[in-house]
PDB file of C-alpha atoms in Angstrom:
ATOM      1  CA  UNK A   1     119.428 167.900 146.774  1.00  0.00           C
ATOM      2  CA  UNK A   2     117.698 164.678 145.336  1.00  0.00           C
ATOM      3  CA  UNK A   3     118.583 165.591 142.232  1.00  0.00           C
ATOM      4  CA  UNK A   4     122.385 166.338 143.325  1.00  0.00           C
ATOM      5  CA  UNK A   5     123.193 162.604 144.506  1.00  0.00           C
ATOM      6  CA  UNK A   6     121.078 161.683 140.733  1.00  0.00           C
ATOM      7  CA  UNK A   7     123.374 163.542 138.871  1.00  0.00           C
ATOM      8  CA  UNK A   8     126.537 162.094 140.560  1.00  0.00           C
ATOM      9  CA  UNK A   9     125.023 158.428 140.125  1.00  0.00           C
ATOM     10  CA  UNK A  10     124.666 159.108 136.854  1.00  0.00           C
ATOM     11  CA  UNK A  11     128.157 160.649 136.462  1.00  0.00           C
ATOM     12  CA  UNK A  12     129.533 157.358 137.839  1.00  0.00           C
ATOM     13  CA  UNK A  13     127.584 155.238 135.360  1.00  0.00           C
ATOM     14  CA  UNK A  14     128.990 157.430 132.714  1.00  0.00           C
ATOM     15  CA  UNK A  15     132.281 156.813 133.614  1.00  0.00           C
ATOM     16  CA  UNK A  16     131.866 153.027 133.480  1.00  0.00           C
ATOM     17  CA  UNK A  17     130.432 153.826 129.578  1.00  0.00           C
ATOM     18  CA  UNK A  18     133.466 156.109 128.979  1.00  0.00           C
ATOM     19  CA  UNK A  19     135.917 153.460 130.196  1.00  0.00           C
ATOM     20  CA  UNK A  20     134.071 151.369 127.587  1.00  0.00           C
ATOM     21  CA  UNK A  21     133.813 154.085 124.886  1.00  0.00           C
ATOM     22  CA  UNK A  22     137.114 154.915 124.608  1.00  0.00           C
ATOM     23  CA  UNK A  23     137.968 151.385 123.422  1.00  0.00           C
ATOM     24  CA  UNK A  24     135.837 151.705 120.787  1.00  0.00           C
ATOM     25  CA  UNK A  25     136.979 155.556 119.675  1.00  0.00           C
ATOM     26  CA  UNK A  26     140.626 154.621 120.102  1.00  0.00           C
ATOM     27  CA  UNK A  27     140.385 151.274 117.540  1.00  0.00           C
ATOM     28  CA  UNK A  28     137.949 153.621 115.154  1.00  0.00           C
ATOM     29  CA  UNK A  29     140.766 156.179 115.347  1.00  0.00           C
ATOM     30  CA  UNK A  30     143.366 153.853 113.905  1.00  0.00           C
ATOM     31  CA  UNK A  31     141.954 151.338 111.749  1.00  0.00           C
ATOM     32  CA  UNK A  32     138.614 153.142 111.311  1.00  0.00           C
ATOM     33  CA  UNK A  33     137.318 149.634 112.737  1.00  0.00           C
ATOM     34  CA  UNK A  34     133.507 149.227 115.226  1.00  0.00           C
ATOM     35  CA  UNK A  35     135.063 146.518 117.039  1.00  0.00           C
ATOM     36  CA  UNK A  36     131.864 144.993 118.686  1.00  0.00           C
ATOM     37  CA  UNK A  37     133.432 142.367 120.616  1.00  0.00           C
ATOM     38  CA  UNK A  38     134.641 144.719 122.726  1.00  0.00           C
ATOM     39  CA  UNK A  39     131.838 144.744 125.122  1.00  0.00           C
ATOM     40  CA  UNK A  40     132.863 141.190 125.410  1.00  0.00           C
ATOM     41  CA  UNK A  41     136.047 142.086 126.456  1.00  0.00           C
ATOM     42  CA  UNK A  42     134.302 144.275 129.084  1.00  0.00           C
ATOM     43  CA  UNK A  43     132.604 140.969 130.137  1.00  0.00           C
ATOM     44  CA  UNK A  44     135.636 139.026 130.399  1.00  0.00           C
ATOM     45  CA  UNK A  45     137.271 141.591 132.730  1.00  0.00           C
ATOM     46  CA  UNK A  46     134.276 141.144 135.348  1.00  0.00           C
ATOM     47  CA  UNK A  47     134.451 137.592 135.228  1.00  0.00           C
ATOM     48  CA  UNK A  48     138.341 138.228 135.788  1.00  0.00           C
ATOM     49  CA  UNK A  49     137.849 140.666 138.718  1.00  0.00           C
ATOM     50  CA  UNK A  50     135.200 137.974 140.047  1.00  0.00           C
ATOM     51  CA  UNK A  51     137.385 134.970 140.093  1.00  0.00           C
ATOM     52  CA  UNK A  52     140.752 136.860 141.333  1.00  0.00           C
ATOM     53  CA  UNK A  53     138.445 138.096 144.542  1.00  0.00           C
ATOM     54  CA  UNK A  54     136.423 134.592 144.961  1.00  0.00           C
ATOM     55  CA  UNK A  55     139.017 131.858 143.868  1.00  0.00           C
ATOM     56  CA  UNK A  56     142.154 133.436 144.622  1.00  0.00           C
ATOM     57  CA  UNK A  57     141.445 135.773 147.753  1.00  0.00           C
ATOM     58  CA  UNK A  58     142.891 138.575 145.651  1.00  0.00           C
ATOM     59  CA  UNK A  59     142.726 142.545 146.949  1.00  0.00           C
ATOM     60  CA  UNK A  60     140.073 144.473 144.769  1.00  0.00           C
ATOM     61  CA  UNK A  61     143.209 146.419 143.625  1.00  0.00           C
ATOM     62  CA  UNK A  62     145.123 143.828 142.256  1.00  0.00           C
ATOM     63  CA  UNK A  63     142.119 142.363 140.428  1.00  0.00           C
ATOM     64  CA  UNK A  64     141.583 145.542 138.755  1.00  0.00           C
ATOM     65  CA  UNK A  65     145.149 145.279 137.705  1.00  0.00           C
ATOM     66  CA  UNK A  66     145.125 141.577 137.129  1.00  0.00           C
ATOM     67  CA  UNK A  67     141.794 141.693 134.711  1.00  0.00           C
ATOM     68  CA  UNK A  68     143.149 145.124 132.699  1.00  0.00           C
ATOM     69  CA  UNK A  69     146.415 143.113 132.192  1.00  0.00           C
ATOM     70  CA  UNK A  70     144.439 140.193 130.854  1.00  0.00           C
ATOM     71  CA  UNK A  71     142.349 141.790 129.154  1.00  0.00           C
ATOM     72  CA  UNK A  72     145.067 143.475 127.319  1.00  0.00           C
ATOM     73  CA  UNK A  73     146.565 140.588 126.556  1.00  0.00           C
ATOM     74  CA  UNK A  74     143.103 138.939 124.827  1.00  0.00           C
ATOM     75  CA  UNK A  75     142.968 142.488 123.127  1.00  0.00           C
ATOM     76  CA  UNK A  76     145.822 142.041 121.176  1.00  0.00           C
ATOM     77  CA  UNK A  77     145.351 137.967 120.697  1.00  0.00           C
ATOM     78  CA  UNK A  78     141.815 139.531 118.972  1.00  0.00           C
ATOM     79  CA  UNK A  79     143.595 141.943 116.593  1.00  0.00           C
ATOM     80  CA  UNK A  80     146.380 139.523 115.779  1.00  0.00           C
ATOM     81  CA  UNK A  81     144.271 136.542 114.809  1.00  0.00           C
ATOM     82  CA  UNK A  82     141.203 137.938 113.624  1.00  0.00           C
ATOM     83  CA  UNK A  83     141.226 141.427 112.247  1.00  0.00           C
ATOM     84  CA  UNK A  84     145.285 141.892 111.536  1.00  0.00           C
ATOM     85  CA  UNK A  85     144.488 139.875 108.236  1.00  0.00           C
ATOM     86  CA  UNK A  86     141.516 142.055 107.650  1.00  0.00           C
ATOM     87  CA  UNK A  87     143.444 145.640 107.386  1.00  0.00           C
ATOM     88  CA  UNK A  88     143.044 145.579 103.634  1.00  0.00           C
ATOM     89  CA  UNK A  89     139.218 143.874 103.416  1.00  0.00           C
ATOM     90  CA  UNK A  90     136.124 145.524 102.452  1.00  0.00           C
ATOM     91  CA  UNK A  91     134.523 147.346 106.093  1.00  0.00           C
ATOM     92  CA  UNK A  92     131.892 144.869 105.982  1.00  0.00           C
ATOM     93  CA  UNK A  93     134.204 141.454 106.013  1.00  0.00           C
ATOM     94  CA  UNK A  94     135.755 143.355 109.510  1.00  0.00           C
ATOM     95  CA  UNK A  95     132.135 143.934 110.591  1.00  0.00           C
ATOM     96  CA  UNK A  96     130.763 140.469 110.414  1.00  0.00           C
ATOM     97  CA  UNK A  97     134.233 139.440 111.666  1.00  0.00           C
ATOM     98  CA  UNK A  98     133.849 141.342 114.994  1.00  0.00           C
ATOM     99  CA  UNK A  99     130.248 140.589 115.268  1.00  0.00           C
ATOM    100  CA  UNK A 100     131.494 136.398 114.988  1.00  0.00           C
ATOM    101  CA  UNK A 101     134.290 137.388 117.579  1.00  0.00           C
ATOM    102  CA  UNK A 102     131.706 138.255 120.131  1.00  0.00           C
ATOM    103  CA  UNK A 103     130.007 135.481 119.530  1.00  0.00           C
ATOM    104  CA  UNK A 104     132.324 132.919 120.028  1.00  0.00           C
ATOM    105  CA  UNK A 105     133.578 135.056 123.377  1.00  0.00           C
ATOM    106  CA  UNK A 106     129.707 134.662 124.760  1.00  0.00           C
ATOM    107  CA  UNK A 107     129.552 131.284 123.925  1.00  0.00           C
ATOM    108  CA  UNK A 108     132.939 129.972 124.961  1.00  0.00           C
ATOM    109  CA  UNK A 109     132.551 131.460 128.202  1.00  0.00           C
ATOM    110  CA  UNK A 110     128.776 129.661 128.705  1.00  0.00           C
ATOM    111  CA  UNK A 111     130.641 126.421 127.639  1.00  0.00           C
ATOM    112  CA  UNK A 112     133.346 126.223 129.574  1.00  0.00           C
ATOM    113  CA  UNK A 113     131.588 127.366 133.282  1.00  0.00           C
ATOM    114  CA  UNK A 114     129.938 124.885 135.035  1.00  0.00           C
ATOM    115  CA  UNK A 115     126.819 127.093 135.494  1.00  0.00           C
ATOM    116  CA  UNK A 116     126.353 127.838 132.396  1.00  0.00           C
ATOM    117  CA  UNK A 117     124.985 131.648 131.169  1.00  0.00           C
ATOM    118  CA  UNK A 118     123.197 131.745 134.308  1.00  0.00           C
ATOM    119  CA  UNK A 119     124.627 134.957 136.699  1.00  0.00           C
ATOM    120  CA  UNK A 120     127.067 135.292 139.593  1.00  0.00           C
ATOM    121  CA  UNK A 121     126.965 137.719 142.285  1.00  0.00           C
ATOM    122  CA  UNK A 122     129.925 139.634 142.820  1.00  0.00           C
ATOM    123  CA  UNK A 123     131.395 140.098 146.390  1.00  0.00           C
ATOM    124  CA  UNK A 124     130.974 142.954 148.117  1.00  0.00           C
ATOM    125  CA  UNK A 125     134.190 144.073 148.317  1.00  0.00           C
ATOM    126  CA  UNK A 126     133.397 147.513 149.234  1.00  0.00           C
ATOM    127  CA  UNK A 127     130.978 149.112 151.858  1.00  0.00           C
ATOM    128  CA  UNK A 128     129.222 151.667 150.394  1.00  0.00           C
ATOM    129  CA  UNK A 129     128.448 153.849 152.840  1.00  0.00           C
ATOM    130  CA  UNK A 130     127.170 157.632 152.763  1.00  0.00           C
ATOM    131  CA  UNK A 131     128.632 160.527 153.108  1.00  0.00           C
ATOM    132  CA  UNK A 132     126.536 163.694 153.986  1.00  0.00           C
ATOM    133  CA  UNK A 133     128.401 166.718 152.066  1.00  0.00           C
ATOM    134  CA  UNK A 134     126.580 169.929 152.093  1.00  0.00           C
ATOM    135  CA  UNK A 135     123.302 168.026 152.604  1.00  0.00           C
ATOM    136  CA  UNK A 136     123.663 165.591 149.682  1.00  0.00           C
ATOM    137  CA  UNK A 137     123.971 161.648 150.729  1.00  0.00           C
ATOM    138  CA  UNK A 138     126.497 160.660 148.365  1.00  0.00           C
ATOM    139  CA  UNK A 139     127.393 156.669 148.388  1.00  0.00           C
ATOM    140  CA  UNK A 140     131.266 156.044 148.976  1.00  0.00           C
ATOM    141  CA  UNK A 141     131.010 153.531 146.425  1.00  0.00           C
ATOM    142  CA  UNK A 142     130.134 156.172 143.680  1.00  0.00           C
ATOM    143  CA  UNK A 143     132.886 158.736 144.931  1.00  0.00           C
ATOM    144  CA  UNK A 144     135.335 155.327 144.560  1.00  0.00           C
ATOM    145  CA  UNK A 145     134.106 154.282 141.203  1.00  0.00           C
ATOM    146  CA  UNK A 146     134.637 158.189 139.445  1.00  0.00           C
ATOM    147  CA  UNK A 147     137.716 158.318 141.046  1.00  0.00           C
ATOM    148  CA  UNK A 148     139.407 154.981 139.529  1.00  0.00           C
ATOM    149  CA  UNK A 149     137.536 156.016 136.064  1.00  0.00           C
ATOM    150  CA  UNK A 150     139.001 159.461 136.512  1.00  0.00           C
ATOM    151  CA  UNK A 151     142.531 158.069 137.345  1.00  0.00           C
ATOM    152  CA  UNK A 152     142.611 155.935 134.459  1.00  0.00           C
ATOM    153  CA  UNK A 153     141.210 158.413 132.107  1.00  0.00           C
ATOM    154  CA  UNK A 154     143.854 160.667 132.796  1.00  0.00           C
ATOM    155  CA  UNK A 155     146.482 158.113 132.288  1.00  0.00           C
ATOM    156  CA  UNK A 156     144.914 157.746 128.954  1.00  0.00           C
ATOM    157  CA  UNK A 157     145.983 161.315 128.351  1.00  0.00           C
ATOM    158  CA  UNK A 158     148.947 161.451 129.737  1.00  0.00           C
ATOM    159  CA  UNK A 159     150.152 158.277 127.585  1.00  0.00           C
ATOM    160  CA  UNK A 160     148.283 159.508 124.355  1.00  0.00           C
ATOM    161  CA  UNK A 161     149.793 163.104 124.731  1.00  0.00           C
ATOM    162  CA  UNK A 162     153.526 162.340 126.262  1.00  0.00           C
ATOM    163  CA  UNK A 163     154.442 158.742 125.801  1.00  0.00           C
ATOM    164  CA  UNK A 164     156.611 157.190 122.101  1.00  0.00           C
ATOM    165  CA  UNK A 165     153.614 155.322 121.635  1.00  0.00           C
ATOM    166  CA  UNK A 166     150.918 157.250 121.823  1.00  0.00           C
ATOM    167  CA  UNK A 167     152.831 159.867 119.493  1.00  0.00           C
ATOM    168  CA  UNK A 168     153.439 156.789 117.115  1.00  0.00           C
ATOM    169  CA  UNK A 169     149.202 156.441 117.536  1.00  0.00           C
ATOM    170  CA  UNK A 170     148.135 159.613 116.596  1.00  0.00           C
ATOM    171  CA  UNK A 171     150.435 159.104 113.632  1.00  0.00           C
ATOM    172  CA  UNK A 172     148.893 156.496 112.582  1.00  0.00           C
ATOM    173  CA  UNK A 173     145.950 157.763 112.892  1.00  0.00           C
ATOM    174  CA  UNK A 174     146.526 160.483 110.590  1.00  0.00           C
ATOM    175  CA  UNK A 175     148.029 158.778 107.872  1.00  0.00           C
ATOM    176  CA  UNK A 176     149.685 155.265 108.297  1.00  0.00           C
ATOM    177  CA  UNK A 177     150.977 155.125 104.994  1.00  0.00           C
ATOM    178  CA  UNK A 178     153.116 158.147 106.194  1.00  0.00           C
ATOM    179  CA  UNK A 179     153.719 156.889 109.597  1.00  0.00           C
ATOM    180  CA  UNK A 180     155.382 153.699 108.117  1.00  0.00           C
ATOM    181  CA  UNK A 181     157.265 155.576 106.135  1.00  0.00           C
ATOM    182  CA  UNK A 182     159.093 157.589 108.997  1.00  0.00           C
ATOM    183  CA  UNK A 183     159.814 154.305 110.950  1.00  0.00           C
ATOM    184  CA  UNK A 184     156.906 153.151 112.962  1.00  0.00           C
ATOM    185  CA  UNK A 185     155.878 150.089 113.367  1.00  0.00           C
ATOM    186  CA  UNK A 186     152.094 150.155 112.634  1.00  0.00           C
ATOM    187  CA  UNK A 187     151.502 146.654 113.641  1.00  0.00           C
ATOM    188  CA  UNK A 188     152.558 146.900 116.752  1.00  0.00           C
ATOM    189  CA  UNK A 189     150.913 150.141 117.180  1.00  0.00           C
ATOM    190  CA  UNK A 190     147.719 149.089 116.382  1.00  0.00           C
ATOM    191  CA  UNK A 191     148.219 146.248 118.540  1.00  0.00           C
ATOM    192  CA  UNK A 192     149.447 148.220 121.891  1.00  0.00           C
ATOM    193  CA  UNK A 193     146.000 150.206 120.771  1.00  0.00           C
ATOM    194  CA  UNK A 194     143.757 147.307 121.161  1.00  0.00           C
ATOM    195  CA  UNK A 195     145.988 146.485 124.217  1.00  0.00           C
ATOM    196  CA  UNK A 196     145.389 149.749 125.984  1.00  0.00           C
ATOM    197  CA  UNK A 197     141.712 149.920 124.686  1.00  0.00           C
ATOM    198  CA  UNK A 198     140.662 146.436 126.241  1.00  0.00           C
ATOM    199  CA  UNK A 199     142.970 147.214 129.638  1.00  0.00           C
ATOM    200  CA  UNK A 200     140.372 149.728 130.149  1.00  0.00           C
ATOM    201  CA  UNK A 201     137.537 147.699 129.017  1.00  0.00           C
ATOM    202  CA  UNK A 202     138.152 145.406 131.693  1.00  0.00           C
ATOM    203  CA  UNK A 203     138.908 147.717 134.535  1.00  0.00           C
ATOM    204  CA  UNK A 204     134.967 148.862 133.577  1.00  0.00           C
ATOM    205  CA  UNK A 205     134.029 145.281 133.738  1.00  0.00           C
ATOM    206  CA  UNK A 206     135.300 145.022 137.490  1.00  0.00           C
ATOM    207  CA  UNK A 207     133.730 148.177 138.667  1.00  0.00           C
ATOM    208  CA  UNK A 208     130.595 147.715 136.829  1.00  0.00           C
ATOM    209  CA  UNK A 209     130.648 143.938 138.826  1.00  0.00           C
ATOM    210  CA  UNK A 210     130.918 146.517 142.032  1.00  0.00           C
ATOM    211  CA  UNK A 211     128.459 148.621 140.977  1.00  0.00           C
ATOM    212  CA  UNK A 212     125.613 146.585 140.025  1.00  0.00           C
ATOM    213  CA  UNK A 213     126.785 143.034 142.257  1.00  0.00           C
ATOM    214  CA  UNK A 214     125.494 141.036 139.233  1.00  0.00           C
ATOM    215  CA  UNK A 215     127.397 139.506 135.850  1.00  0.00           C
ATOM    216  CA  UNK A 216     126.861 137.092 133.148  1.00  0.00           C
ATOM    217  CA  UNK A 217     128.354 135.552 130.176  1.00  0.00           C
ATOM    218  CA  UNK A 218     126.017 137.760 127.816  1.00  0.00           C
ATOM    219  CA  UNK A 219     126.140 141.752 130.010  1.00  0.00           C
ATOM    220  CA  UNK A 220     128.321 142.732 127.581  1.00  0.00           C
ATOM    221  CA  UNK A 221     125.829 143.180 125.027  1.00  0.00           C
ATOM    222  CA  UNK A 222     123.928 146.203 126.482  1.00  0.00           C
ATOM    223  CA  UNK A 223     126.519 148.664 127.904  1.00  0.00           C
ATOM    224  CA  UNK A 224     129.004 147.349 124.479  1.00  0.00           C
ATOM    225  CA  UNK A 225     126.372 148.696 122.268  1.00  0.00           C
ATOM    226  CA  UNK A 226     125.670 151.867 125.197  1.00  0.00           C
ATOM    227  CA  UNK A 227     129.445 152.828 125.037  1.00  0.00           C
ATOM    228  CA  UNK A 228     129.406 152.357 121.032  1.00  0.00           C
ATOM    229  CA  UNK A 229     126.636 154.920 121.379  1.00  0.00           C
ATOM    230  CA  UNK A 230     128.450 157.709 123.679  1.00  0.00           C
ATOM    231  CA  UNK A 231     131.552 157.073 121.135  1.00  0.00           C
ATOM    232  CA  UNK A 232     129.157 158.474 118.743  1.00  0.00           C
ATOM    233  CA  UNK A 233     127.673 161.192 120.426  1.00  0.00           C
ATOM    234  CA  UNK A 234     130.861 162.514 121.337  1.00  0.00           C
ATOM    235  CA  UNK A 235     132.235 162.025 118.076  1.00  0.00           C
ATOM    236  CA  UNK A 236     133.990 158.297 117.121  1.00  0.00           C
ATOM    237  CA  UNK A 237     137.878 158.579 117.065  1.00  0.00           C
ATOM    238  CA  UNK A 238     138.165 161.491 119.386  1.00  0.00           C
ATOM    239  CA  UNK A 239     139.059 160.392 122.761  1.00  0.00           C
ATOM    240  CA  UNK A 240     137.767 162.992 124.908  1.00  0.00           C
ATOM    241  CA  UNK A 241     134.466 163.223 123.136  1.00  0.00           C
ATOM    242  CA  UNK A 242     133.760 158.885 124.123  1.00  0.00           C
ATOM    243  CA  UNK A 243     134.789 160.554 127.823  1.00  0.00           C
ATOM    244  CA  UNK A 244     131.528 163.144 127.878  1.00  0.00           C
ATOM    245  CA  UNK A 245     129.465 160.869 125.496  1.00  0.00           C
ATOM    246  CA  UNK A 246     129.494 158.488 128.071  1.00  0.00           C
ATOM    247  CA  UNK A 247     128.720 160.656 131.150  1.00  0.00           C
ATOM    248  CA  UNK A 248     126.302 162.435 129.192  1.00  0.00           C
ATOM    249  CA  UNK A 249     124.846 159.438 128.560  1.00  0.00           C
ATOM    250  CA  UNK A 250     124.728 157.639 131.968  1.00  0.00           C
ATOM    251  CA  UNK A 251     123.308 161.564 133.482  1.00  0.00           C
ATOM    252  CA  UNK A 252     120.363 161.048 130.686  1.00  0.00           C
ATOM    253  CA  UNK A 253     120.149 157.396 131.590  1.00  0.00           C
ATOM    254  CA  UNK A 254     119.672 158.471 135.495  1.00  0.00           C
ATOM    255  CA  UNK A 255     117.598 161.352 134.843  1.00  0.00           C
ATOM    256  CA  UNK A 256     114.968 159.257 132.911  1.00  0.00           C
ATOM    257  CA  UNK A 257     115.113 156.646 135.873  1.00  0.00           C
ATOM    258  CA  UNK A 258     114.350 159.731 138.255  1.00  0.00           C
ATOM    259  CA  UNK A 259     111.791 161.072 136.347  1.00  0.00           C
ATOM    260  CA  UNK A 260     109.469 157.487 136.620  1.00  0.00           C
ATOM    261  CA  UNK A 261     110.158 156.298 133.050  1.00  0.00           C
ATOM    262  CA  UNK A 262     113.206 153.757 134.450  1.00  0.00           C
ATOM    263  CA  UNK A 263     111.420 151.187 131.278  1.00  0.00           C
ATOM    264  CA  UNK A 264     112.403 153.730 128.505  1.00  0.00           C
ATOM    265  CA  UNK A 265     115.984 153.841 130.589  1.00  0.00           C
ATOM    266  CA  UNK A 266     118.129 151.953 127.950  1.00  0.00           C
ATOM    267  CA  UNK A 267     115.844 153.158 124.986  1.00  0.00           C
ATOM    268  CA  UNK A 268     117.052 156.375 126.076  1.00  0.00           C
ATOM    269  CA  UNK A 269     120.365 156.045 124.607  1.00  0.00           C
ATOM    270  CA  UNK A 270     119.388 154.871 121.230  1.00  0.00           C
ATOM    271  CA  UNK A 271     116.794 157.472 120.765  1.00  0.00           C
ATOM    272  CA  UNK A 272     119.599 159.800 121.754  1.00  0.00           C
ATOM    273  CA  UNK A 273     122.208 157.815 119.014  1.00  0.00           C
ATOM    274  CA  UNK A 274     119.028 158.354 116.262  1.00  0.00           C
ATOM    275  CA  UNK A 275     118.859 162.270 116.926  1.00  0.00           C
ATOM    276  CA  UNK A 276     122.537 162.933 116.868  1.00  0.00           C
ATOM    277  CA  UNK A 277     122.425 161.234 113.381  1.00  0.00           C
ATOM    278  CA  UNK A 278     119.654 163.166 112.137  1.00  0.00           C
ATOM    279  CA  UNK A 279     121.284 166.704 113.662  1.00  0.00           C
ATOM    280  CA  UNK A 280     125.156 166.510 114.136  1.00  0.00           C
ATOM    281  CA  UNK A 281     126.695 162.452 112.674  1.00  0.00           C
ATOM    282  CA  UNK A 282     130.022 163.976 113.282  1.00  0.00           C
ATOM    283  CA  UNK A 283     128.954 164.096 116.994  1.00  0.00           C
ATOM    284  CA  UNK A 284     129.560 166.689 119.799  1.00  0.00           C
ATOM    285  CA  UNK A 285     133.605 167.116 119.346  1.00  0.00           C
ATOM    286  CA  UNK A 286     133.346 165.986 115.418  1.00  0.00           C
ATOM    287  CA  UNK A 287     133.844 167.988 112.367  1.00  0.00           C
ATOM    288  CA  UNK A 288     132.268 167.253 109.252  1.00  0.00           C
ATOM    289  CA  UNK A 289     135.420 166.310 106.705  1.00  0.00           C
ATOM    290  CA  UNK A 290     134.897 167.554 103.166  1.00  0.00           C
ATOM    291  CA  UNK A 291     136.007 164.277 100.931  1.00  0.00           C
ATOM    292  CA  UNK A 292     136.260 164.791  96.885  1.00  0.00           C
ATOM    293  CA  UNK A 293     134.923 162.346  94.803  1.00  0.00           C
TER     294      UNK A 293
END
């Protein structure tokens, strides 16, 4: 039974990573970008979610909805300033780029707060309590946090699969050239990418807030570079693979935490990212592409 209620913790720290992932897989899929401000993005939705409860009295709710709206909106303000002029540069000028972008995110938000990069504690906006089913105490908090990822996943799918733009992205995806040939408007799909991508980055910023009660100018280092690894593992620019790479990887995460080893807890992850290298670099839902030379 103990290791039940592990498995569904770990399943709802996946889903934060797969809300994170799928930013990353969805910008890879397009513009075959590692956008590594991201995880700052992530950040900047907590810090969102944090003010809209404290400073404005908000409903949890309608900070999640306020910070994914926000966050979109910074999303886009990202691709159009810094990497829209970038489409046509070497992959390592739109590396260093991103990796300059999440800089000045970190540091802009340490300047402009009064405390500083030292951490706030986020309100308790939800009591967690437990729920005995079938003998396993599962936390109401966890059961609330899979469900919103869950939701929101799905909605992924449903606008990827049955929406005009997310036909337009898996055009573009699949040949741009070709796609802006037949009419769409690749700017502005790549844009509404980022959009949607960073929405859902900061929706994991608020719950993760819930979750762990604690955030800070510089958290989005750690689960940015976690979510960049389950968008690996489940193969980069397929979105359902960043979905199980991440609960794979928060399960592995929780099992190593269970087993006594909670120090080698976020090694885990990159000692998983160095075997699927050596073994499968496409990743779990990847195919290896033959390319002629």
């Amino acid at each position: 039974m103990e290791w039940i209620q592990q498995l569904v913790n770990g399943i709802s720290l996946g889903s934060i990573y797969a809300l994170i992932a799928l930013g990353y897989t969805m910008v890879y899929g397009i513009i075959k970008l590692i956008n590594f401000a991201h995880g700052d993005v992530f950040m900047l939705g907590a810090f969102i979610g944090f003010y809209a409860i404290v400073r404005w009295d908000m409903h949890f709710i309608l900070a999640l909805l306020l910070a994914m709206v926000l966050c979109a909106v910074i999303g886009v303000i990202i691709e159009r300033v810094a990497y829209k002029r970038l489409r046509n540069a070497t992959r390592i000028a739109a590396l260093i780029t991103a990796i300059g972008v999440s800089l000045l995110i970190e540091y802009t938000v340490i300047f402009f707060r009064v405390r500083g990069a030292s951490p706030e504690a986020y309100p308790e906006v939800l009591k967690n309590k437990t729920i005995d089913i079938l003998g396993v105490q599962i936390s109401t908090q966890s059961i609330f946090i899979l469900t919103v990822s869950i939701v929101l996943m799905v909605l992924l799918q449903f606008i990827v699969h049955q929406t005009k733009i997310g036909k337009a992205m898996r055009a573009v995806s699949h040949d741009a050239d070709a796609a802006r040939l037949m009419g769409i408007n690749v700017d502005n799909t790549i844009s509404a990418t980022f959009a949607i991508g960073s929405a859902l980055a900061g929706a994991a910023g608020v719950i993760f807030g819930i979750y762990y009660t604690r955030i800070d100018p510089l958290m989005g280092i750690l689960p940015g570079l976690k979510a960049f690894v389950a968008a690996v593992l489940g193969g980069i620019g397929i979105i359902p693979g960043a979905m199980v790479g991440g609960l794979v990887l928060g399960v592995v995460e929780t099992v190593v935490s269970a087993l006594g080893y909670s120090l080698w807890r976020d090694a885990a992850a990159f000692v998983i990212l160095i075997f699927i290298l050596i073994l499968r670099p496409a990743g779990i839902f990847g195919k290896n592409t033959r390319e002629k030379v």
